[in-house]
Amino acid sequence: MSNARATHPTRRGILAAGGALGLGAVLAACGDDDKDSGGTSEGAAKSGPWSFKDDRGTTVKLDKVPTNIVAFTGVAAALFDYGVQVKGVFGPTTTKDGKPDVQAGNLDVDKVTVLGNEWGKLNVEKYAALAPEVLITTTFDTAGTLWSVPEESKDKIAKLAPSVGISVFDRKLTQPLQRMWELAESLGGDMKAQKVTDAKAAFDQASARLRAAAKARPEIRVLAGSASPDLFYVSGTNLSVDLEYFKSLGVNFVEPSEEAKKATGGWFESLSWENVDKYPADLIIMDDRASTIQPADITEGTWKKLPAVKAGQVIARSPEPILSYDKCAPLLDNLAEAIEKAKKVG
């Protein structure tokens, strides 16, 4: 896999690092952050005026519930799980063989217009042709920067339709899950459908399972990693929604040094492949996005010598989780199972 990355924090280099670097210091601000999720949603499920207050503190008001929706692929996948169909998507959507990208979830990629099939790409002309009523994506910083909206064309994009941003910065997974639920409900999602309520129950059960596993196996050290050709990234837990939630349930994570994280705004530490063994770990959870090198494709000898790798104790992690209970419950179950079965190898 060709996946060259810069060795310093850039918008594209950040994507490979198992989480997004706080982009506020790099990009122009886009609104205000509402960390405590005080935003509210209101609107008719099928007709009438619609409004939604997002996590930037911005309220979008329309004469009717929008149907011409354009969203970041992962957001579109979450809305799809709640019965809300979008018209267009931007971000990783299909792989080279035309199959849905991991971030597309159950989205029918043949029924949406793909405006850009990689992070940071959005064709303005194709976007305008869809006559969009609202653009929806996530935000990874305090400035509310819209994730994957190109910096060079964001002003043109903003003039075509209002935007909604759901924050996934420095909060536990349960918060953006609730916000996406509220957004989907306002857009006409059937939140009482059995598959929806079953998924919520499964998430709660998976959370309880992970808490129990972590309590029973506190000695198991878990490292969150991501691979590029030149560097191995070790993610900290303080800013990523999934890791913050897992940690709150008691998972014993390996943390990069604070000094090392300063260079990346607190997100991660970059290691050369020669130093990939800096932090002992019993279980490694690896970034599953297509922009990164997957464990089976890592050829570095230092990687293959890691105790967790030799023991087969490496599982996938979704640094940009699809924010539906249906997609997040398996993340918890998989980690719980791995901790339950893990051998102490460090």
Coordinates of C-alpha atoms in Angstrom, one line a residue:
M1 CA 0.0 0.0 0.0
S2 CA 1.4 3.4 -1.0
N3 CA 0.8 5.6 1.9
A4 CA 3.5 8.3 2.2
R5 CA 3.1 10.6 5.2
A6 CA 4.9 13.7 6.3
T7 CA 6.9 13.3 9.5
H8 CA 5.5 16.5 11.0
P9 CA 1.9 17.3 11.9
T10 CA 0.0 18.4 8.7
R11 CA -3.7 18.0 7.9
R12 CA -2.9 14.8 5.9
G13 CA -0.2 13.5 8.2
I14 CA -2.6 13.7 11.1
L15 CA -5.1 11.3 9.4
A16 CA -2.7 8.4 9.8
A17 CA -2.1 9.0 13.4
G18 CA -4.9 7.1 15.0
G19 CA -6.9 10.2 15.6
A20 CA -7.1 13.8 14.3
L21 CA -4.7 16.4 15.7
G22 CA -6.3 19.5 17.1
L23 CA -6.5 21.5 13.9
G24 CA -7.4 24.8 15.5
A25 CA -3.8 26.0 15.5
V26 CA -3.4 25.2 11.8
L27 CA -6.8 26.1 10.3
A28 CA -9.1 29.0 10.3
A29 CA -11.8 28.8 13.0
C30 CA -15.3 27.8 12.0
G31 CA -17.7 28.7 14.9
D32 CA -17.6 27.9 18.6
D33 CA -17.2 24.6 20.5
D34 CA -19.9 23.4 22.8
K35 CA -18.0 20.7 24.7
D36 CA -20.8 19.9 27.1
S37 CA -23.2 19.1 24.3
G38 CA -25.7 21.6 25.4
G39 CA -27.1 21.9 21.9
T40 CA -30.7 20.8 21.3
S41 CA -32.6 19.7 18.2
E42 CA -36.1 20.4 17.3
G43 CA -38.2 19.9 14.2
A44 CA -41.0 17.9 12.7
A45 CA -40.2 14.3 11.7
K46 CA -41.7 14.6 8.2
S47 CA -42.8 18.1 7.4
G48 CA -42.8 21.7 8.7
P49 CA -39.9 23.9 9.8
W50 CA -36.7 22.3 10.9
S51 CA -33.9 23.5 13.1
F52 CA -30.9 21.9 14.8
K53 CA -28.3 23.4 17.1
D54 CA -25.0 21.8 16.5
D55 CA -21.9 21.4 18.6
R56 CA -20.4 24.7 17.4
G57 CA -23.3 26.5 18.9
T58 CA -24.7 27.2 15.4
T59 CA -28.4 26.7 14.8
V60 CA -29.5 25.8 11.3
K61 CA -33.1 26.7 10.4
L62 CA -34.9 25.6 7.3
D63 CA -38.5 25.8 6.1
K64 CA -38.8 22.1 6.0
V65 CA -36.9 18.9 7.0
P66 CA -34.0 18.7 4.6
T67 CA -33.9 15.8 2.2
N68 CA -31.0 16.9 -0.1
I69 CA -28.4 16.1 2.5
V70 CA -24.7 15.9 1.9
A71 CA -22.5 14.4 4.6
F72 CA -19.1 13.0 5.4
T73 CA -19.1 9.3 4.6
G74 CA -19.0 8.2 8.2
V75 CA -21.8 10.5 9.2
A76 CA -23.9 9.3 6.2
A77 CA -23.3 5.7 7.4
A78 CA -24.6 6.6 10.9
L79 CA -27.7 8.4 9.6
F80 CA -28.4 5.4 7.3
D81 CA -28.5 3.1 10.3
Y82 CA -31.3 5.3 11.6
G83 CA -33.2 5.3 8.3
V84 CA -32.0 8.7 7.0
Q85 CA -30.7 8.6 3.4
V86 CA -28.3 11.3 2.1
K87 CA -27.9 12.3 -1.5
G88 CA -24.1 12.9 -1.5
V89 CA -21.0 12.0 0.4
F90 CA -17.4 13.1 0.7
G91 CA -14.6 11.3 2.3
P92 CA -13.4 7.6 2.0
T93 CA -16.4 5.8 0.5
T94 CA -15.2 3.0 -1.8
T95 CA -12.0 1.0 -2.0
K96 CA -9.9 0.5 -5.2
D97 CA -12.0 -2.6 -6.0
G98 CA -15.3 -0.6 -5.7
K99 CA -16.4 -2.1 -2.4
P100 CA -17.6 0.1 0.5
D101 CA -14.8 1.6 2.6
V102 CA -14.7 0.7 6.3
Q103 CA -16.1 4.2 7.0
A104 CA -19.1 3.6 4.8
G105 CA -20.6 1.0 7.0
N106 CA -23.9 -0.4 5.5
L107 CA -24.3 2.6 3.3
D108 CA -25.4 1.7 -0.2
V109 CA -22.5 3.4 -2.0
D110 CA -24.2 2.9 -5.4
K111 CA -27.1 5.1 -4.3
V112 CA -25.1 8.2 -3.3
T113 CA -23.2 10.7 -5.3
V114 CA -19.5 10.6 -4.2
L115 CA -18.2 14.1 -4.2
G116 CA -14.7 13.1 -3.2
N117 CA -13.4 9.6 -2.4
E118 CA -10.7 10.5 0.1
W119 CA -10.2 12.8 3.0
G120 CA -10.1 16.5 2.2
K121 CA -11.7 16.2 -1.2
L122 CA -15.1 17.7 -2.2
N123 CA -15.9 18.6 -5.8
V124 CA -17.7 22.0 -5.5
E125 CA -19.3 21.8 -8.9
K126 CA -20.8 18.4 -8.2
Y127 CA -21.9 19.6 -4.8
A128 CA -23.7 22.6 -6.2
A129 CA -25.4 20.4 -8.8
L130 CA -27.1 18.4 -5.9
A131 CA -28.8 21.6 -4.7
P132 CA -27.8 20.7 -1.1
E133 CA -30.0 21.9 1.7
V134 CA -27.5 21.0 4.5
L135 CA -23.9 19.6 4.9
I136 CA -23.2 17.4 7.9
T137 CA -19.8 16.3 9.2
T138 CA -17.8 16.0 12.4
T139 CA -15.4 18.4 14.1
F140 CA -12.1 17.4 15.8
D141 CA -11.1 20.7 17.4
T142 CA -12.3 23.5 19.7
A143 CA -12.7 25.8 16.6
G144 CA -15.3 23.6 15.1
T145 CA -13.4 23.0 11.9
L146 CA -15.6 20.9 9.6
W147 CA -13.9 17.6 9.1
S148 CA -12.8 16.8 5.5
V149 CA -14.1 20.0 4.1
P150 CA -11.3 21.4 1.9
E151 CA -9.6 24.4 3.3
E152 CA -9.1 26.0 -0.1
S153 CA -12.8 25.8 -1.1
K154 CA -14.6 26.0 2.3
D155 CA -15.9 29.5 1.7
K156 CA -17.5 28.5 -1.6
I157 CA -19.0 25.4 0.0
A158 CA -20.4 27.4 2.9
K159 CA -22.3 29.7 0.5
L160 CA -24.2 26.8 -1.1
A161 CA -25.8 25.4 2.1
P162 CA -25.7 25.7 5.9
S163 CA -23.6 23.1 7.8
V164 CA -24.0 21.0 10.9
G165 CA -21.0 19.9 12.9
I166 CA -21.1 17.0 15.5
S167 CA -18.1 17.2 17.8
V168 CA -15.9 14.2 18.4
F169 CA -13.2 16.1 20.2
D170 CA -12.2 15.5 23.8
R171 CA -15.3 13.8 24.9
K172 CA -16.5 10.2 25.5
L173 CA -18.1 8.2 22.7
T174 CA -21.5 8.3 24.4
Q175 CA -21.8 12.1 23.8
P176 CA -21.5 12.2 20.0
L177 CA -23.6 9.0 19.8
Q178 CA -26.4 10.8 21.6
R179 CA -26.0 13.9 19.4
M180 CA -26.1 11.8 16.2
W181 CA -29.2 10.1 17.6
E182 CA -30.8 13.6 18.1
L183 CA -29.8 14.7 14.7
A184 CA -31.2 11.6 13.0
E185 CA -34.4 11.9 14.9
S186 CA -34.8 15.5 13.8
L187 CA -34.3 14.4 10.2
G188 CA -37.1 11.8 10.4
G189 CA -35.2 8.7 11.5
D190 CA -37.4 6.0 13.1
M191 CA -35.8 5.9 16.5
K192 CA -38.4 3.4 17.8
A193 CA -37.6 0.8 15.1
Q194 CA -36.7 -2.5 16.7
K195 CA -33.3 -2.7 15.0
V196 CA -32.5 0.8 16.5
T197 CA -33.6 0.0 20.0
D198 CA -31.9 -3.5 19.9
A199 CA -28.7 -1.8 18.8
K200 CA -28.9 0.6 21.8
A201 CA -29.4 -2.3 24.1
A202 CA -26.5 -4.2 22.6
F203 CA -24.3 -1.1 23.1
D204 CA -25.2 -0.9 26.8
Q205 CA -24.5 -4.7 27.2
A206 CA -21.2 -4.4 25.4
S207 CA -20.2 -1.5 27.6
A208 CA -21.0 -3.6 30.7
R209 CA -19.0 -6.4 29.2
L210 CA -15.9 -4.3 28.6
R211 CA -16.1 -2.8 32.1
A212 CA -16.2 -6.3 33.5
A213 CA -13.3 -7.5 31.3
A214 CA -11.2 -4.5 32.3
K215 CA -11.9 -5.0 35.9
A216 CA -11.1 -8.7 35.8
R217 CA -7.9 -8.2 33.7
P218 CA -6.3 -4.9 34.9
E219 CA -2.8 -6.3 34.1
I220 CA -3.5 -6.3 30.4
R221 CA -1.9 -3.3 28.8
V222 CA -3.5 -2.0 25.6
L223 CA -1.7 0.1 23.0
A224 CA -3.6 2.0 20.3
G225 CA -1.4 2.2 17.2
S226 CA -1.4 3.3 13.6
A227 CA 1.1 2.5 10.8
S228 CA 2.6 4.4 7.9
P229 CA 5.6 3.4 5.8
D230 CA 8.0 5.5 7.8
L231 CA 6.4 5.9 11.3
F232 CA 4.4 4.0 13.9
Y233 CA 2.0 6.2 15.9
V234 CA 1.0 5.6 19.5
S235 CA -2.2 7.3 20.3
G236 CA -2.9 9.0 23.7
T237 CA -6.4 8.6 25.2
N238 CA -7.3 12.1 26.2
L239 CA -8.8 13.4 23.0
S240 CA -10.3 10.5 21.0
V241 CA -13.9 9.6 21.7
D242 CA -13.4 5.9 21.5
L243 CA -10.3 5.7 23.7
E244 CA -11.7 8.2 26.3
Y245 CA -14.8 6.0 26.7
F246 CA -12.8 2.7 26.8
K247 CA -10.5 4.3 29.5
S248 CA -13.6 5.4 31.5
L249 CA -14.7 1.7 31.6
G250 CA -11.3 0.8 33.1
V251 CA -9.2 -0.3 30.2
N252 CA -5.5 -0.1 31.0
F253 CA -4.0 1.9 28.1
V254 CA -0.4 2.5 27.3
E255 CA 0.1 6.3 27.2
P256 CA 2.7 8.2 25.2
S257 CA 4.8 10.6 27.2
E258 CA 3.4 14.1 27.6
E259 CA 6.5 15.6 26.2
A260 CA 6.3 13.5 23.1
K261 CA 2.6 14.4 22.6
K262 CA 3.2 18.1 22.8
A263 CA 4.4 18.2 19.1
T264 CA 1.0 16.8 18.0
G265 CA -1.4 18.8 20.2
G266 CA -1.7 15.9 22.6
W267 CA -2.9 13.3 20.2
F268 CA -0.1 10.8 19.6
E269 CA 3.6 10.1 19.6
S270 CA 5.5 9.3 16.4
L271 CA 8.0 6.5 16.6
S272 CA 10.5 5.2 14.0
W273 CA 10.1 1.5 13.2
E274 CA 13.4 0.9 15.0
N275 CA 11.8 2.2 18.2
V276 CA 8.4 0.5 17.9
D277 CA 9.1 -1.5 21.0
K278 CA 9.4 1.6 23.2
Y279 CA 6.1 0.9 25.1
P280 CA 5.5 -2.7 26.3
A281 CA 2.0 -3.9 25.5
D282 CA 0.0 -7.1 25.8
L283 CA -2.7 -6.1 23.3
I284 CA -2.4 -3.8 20.3
I285 CA -5.5 -2.2 18.7
M286 CA -4.7 -0.9 15.2
D287 CA -6.2 1.8 13.1
D288 CA -8.4 0.2 10.5
R289 CA -8.8 3.1 8.0
A290 CA -7.7 2.5 4.4
S291 CA -5.3 5.4 4.7
T292 CA -3.1 3.4 7.0
I293 CA -1.1 0.2 6.6
Q294 CA -2.9 -2.8 8.1
P295 CA -1.2 -5.3 10.4
A296 CA -1.1 -8.1 7.8
D297 CA 0.8 -5.8 5.4
I298 CA 3.5 -4.5 7.9
T299 CA 6.8 -6.0 6.9
E300 CA 9.0 -4.4 9.5
G301 CA 11.0 -7.0 11.4
T302 CA 10.8 -4.9 14.6
W303 CA 7.0 -5.1 14.4
K304 CA 6.9 -8.8 14.0
K305 CA 9.1 -9.2 17.1
L306 CA 6.7 -7.4 19.4
P307 CA 5.4 -9.8 22.0
A308 CA 1.7 -8.9 21.3
V309 CA 2.2 -9.5 17.6
K310 CA 4.0 -12.8 18.1
A311 CA 1.1 -13.9 20.4
G312 CA -1.5 -12.9 17.8
Q313 CA -3.0 -10.3 20.1
V314 CA -3.6 -7.5 17.6
I315 CA -7.2 -6.4 16.7
A316 CA -8.7 -3.5 14.7
R317 CA -9.6 -0.1 16.1
S318 CA -11.9 2.5 14.4
P319 CA -10.4 6.0 15.2
E320 CA -13.3 7.5 13.4
P321 CA -16.2 5.3 14.6
I322 CA -19.5 5.4 12.7
L323 CA -21.7 7.2 15.3
S324 CA -24.6 4.7 15.5
Y325 CA -25.1 2.2 18.3
D326 CA -25.2 -0.5 15.7
K327 CA -21.7 0.2 14.6
C328 CA -20.2 1.0 18.0
A329 CA -21.5 -2.0 20.0
P330 CA -19.1 -4.4 18.1
L331 CA -16.1 -2.1 18.9
L332 CA -16.8 -2.6 22.6
D333 CA -17.5 -6.3 22.3
N334 CA -14.3 -7.0 20.2
L335 CA -12.1 -5.2 22.7
A336 CA -13.8 -6.9 25.6
E337 CA -13.2 -10.3 24.0
A338 CA -9.6 -9.5 23.3
I339 CA -8.9 -8.5 26.9
E340 CA -10.8 -11.6 28.2
K341 CA -8.6 -13.9 26.1
A342 CA -5.3 -12.0 26.2
K343 CA -2.2 -13.5 27.7
K344 CA 0.2 -11.4 29.7
V345 CA 3.2 -11.2 27.3
G346 CA 5.1 -8.1 28.3

